mmCIF file of C-alpha atoms in Angstrom:
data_model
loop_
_atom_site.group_PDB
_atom_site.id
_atom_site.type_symbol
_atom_site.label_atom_id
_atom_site.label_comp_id
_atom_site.label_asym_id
_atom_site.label_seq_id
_atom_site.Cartn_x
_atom_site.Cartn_y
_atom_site.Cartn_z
ATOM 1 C CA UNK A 1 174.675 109.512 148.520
ATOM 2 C CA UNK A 2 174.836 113.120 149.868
ATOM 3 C CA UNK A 3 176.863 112.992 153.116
ATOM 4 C CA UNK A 4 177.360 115.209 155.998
ATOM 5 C CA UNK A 5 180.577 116.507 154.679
ATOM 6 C CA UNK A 6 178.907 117.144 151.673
ATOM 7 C CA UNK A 7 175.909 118.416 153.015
ATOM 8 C CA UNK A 8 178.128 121.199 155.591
ATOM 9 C CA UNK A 9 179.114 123.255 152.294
ATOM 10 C CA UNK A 10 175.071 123.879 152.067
ATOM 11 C CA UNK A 11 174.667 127.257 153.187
ATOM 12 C CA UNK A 12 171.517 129.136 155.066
ATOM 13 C CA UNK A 13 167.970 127.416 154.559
ATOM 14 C CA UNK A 14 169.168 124.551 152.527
ATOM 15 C CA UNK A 15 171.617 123.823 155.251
ATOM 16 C CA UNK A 16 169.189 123.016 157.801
ATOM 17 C CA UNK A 17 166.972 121.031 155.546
ATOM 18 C CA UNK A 18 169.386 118.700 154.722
ATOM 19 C CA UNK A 19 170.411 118.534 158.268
ATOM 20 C CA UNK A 20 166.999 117.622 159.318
ATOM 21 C CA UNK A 21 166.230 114.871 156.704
ATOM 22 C CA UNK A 22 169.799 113.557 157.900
ATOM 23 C CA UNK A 23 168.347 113.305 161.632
ATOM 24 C CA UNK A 24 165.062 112.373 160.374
ATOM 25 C CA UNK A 25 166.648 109.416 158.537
ATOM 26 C CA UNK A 26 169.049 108.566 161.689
ATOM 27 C CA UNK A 27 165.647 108.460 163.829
ATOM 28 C CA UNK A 28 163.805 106.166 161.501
ATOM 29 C CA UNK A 29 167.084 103.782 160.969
ATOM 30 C CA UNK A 30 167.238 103.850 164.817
ATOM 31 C CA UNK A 31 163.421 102.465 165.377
ATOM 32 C CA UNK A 32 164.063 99.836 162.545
ATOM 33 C CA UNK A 33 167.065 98.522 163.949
ATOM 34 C CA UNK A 34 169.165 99.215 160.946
ATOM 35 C CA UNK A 35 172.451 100.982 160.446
ATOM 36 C CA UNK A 36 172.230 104.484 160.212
ATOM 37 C CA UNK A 37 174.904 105.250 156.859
ATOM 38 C CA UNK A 38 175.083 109.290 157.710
ATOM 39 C CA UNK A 39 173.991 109.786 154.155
ATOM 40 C CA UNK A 40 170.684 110.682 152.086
ATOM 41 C CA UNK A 41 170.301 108.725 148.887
ATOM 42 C CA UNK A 42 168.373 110.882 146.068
ATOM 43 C CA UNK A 43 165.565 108.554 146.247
ATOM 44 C CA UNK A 44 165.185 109.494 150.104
ATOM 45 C CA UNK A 45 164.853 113.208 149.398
ATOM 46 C CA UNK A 46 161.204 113.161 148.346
ATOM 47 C CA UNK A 47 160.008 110.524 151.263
ATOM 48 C CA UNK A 48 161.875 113.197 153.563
ATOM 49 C CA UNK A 49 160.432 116.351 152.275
ATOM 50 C CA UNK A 50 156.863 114.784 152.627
ATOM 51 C CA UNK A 51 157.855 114.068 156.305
ATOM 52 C CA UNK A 52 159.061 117.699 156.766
ATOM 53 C CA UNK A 53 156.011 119.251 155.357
ATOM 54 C CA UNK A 54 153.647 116.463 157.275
ATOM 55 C CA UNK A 55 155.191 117.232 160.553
ATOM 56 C CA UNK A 56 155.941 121.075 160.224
ATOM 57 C CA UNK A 57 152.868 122.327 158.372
ATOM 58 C CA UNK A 58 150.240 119.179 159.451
ATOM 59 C CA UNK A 59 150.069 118.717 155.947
ATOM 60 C CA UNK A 60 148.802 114.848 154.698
ATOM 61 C CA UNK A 61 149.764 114.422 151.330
ATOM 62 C CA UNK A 62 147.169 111.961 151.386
ATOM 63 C CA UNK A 63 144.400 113.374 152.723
ATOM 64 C CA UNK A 64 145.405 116.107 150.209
ATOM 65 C CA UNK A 65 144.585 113.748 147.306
ATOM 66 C CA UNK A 66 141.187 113.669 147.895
ATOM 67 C CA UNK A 67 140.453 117.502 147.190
ATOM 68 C CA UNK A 68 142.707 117.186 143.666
ATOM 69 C CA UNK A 69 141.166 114.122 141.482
ATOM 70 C CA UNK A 70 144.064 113.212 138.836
ATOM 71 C CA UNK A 71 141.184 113.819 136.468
ATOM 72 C CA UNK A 72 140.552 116.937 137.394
ATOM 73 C CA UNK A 73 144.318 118.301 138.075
ATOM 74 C CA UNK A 74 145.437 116.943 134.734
ATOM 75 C CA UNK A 75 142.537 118.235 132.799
ATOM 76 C CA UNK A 76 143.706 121.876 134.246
ATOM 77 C CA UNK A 77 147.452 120.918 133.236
ATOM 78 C CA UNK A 78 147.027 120.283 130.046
ATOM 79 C CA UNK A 79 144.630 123.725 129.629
ATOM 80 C CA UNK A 80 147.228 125.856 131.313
ATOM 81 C CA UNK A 81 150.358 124.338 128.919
ATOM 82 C CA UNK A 82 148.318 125.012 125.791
ATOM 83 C CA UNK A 83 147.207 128.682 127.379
ATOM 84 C CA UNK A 84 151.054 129.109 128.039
ATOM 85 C CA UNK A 85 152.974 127.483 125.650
ATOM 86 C CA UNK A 86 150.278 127.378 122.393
ATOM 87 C CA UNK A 87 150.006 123.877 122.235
ATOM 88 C CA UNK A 88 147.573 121.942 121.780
ATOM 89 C CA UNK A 89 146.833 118.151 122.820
ATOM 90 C CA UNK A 90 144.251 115.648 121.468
ATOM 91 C CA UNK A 91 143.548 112.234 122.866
ATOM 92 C CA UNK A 92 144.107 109.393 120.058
ATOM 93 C CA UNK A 93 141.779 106.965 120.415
ATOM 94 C CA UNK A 94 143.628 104.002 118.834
ATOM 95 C CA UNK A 95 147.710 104.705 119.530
ATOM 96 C CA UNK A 96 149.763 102.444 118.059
ATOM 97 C CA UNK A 97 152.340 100.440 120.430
ATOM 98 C CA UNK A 98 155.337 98.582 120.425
ATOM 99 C CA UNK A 99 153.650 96.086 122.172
ATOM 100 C CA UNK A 100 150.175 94.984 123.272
ATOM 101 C CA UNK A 101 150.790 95.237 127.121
ATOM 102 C CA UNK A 102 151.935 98.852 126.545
ATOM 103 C CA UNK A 103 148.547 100.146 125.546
#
């Protein structure tokens, strides 16, 4: 995991990020009555920056969701990388898989 030591060589904004999902992690290992390590695994990074942005900028992730149907937002992806990047992608109605529960 990223440490404190680690974490001090961070410089300016990223500095004080990484020192506040360090305290935010301390907090929550301190109302769950587990040991605090004084480290931030990769996997906590996201769950922390969607605390940050939650608490900071009352910002629900969640709640979010409901204005952005997966439909809808990947629809617009997939337009945007073929506008970009001249691509172009078709659905294939039958795909062939390695395995039946893969479909």
């Amino acid at each position: 995991g990223i440490n404190a030591e680690y974490g001090s060589k961070m410089k300016g904004p990223l500095a004080k990020e990484f020192d506040g999902f360090l305290k935010m992690k301390e907090k929550e290992c301190t109302e769950n009555g587990e040991v605090f390590s004084g480290t931030i695994q990769p996997w906590d990074i996201y769950h922390y920056m969607q605390l940050t942005v939650k608490e900071q900028y009352s910002v629900d992730q969640e709640l979010l969701k409901q204005y952005f149907p997966i439909d809808t937002v990947t629809k617009g992806l997939l337009e945007i990388y073929q506008r970009i990047f001249n691509l172009r992608f078709e659905k294939i109605s039958e795909p062939a898989a390695w395995h039946a529960d893969a479909s």
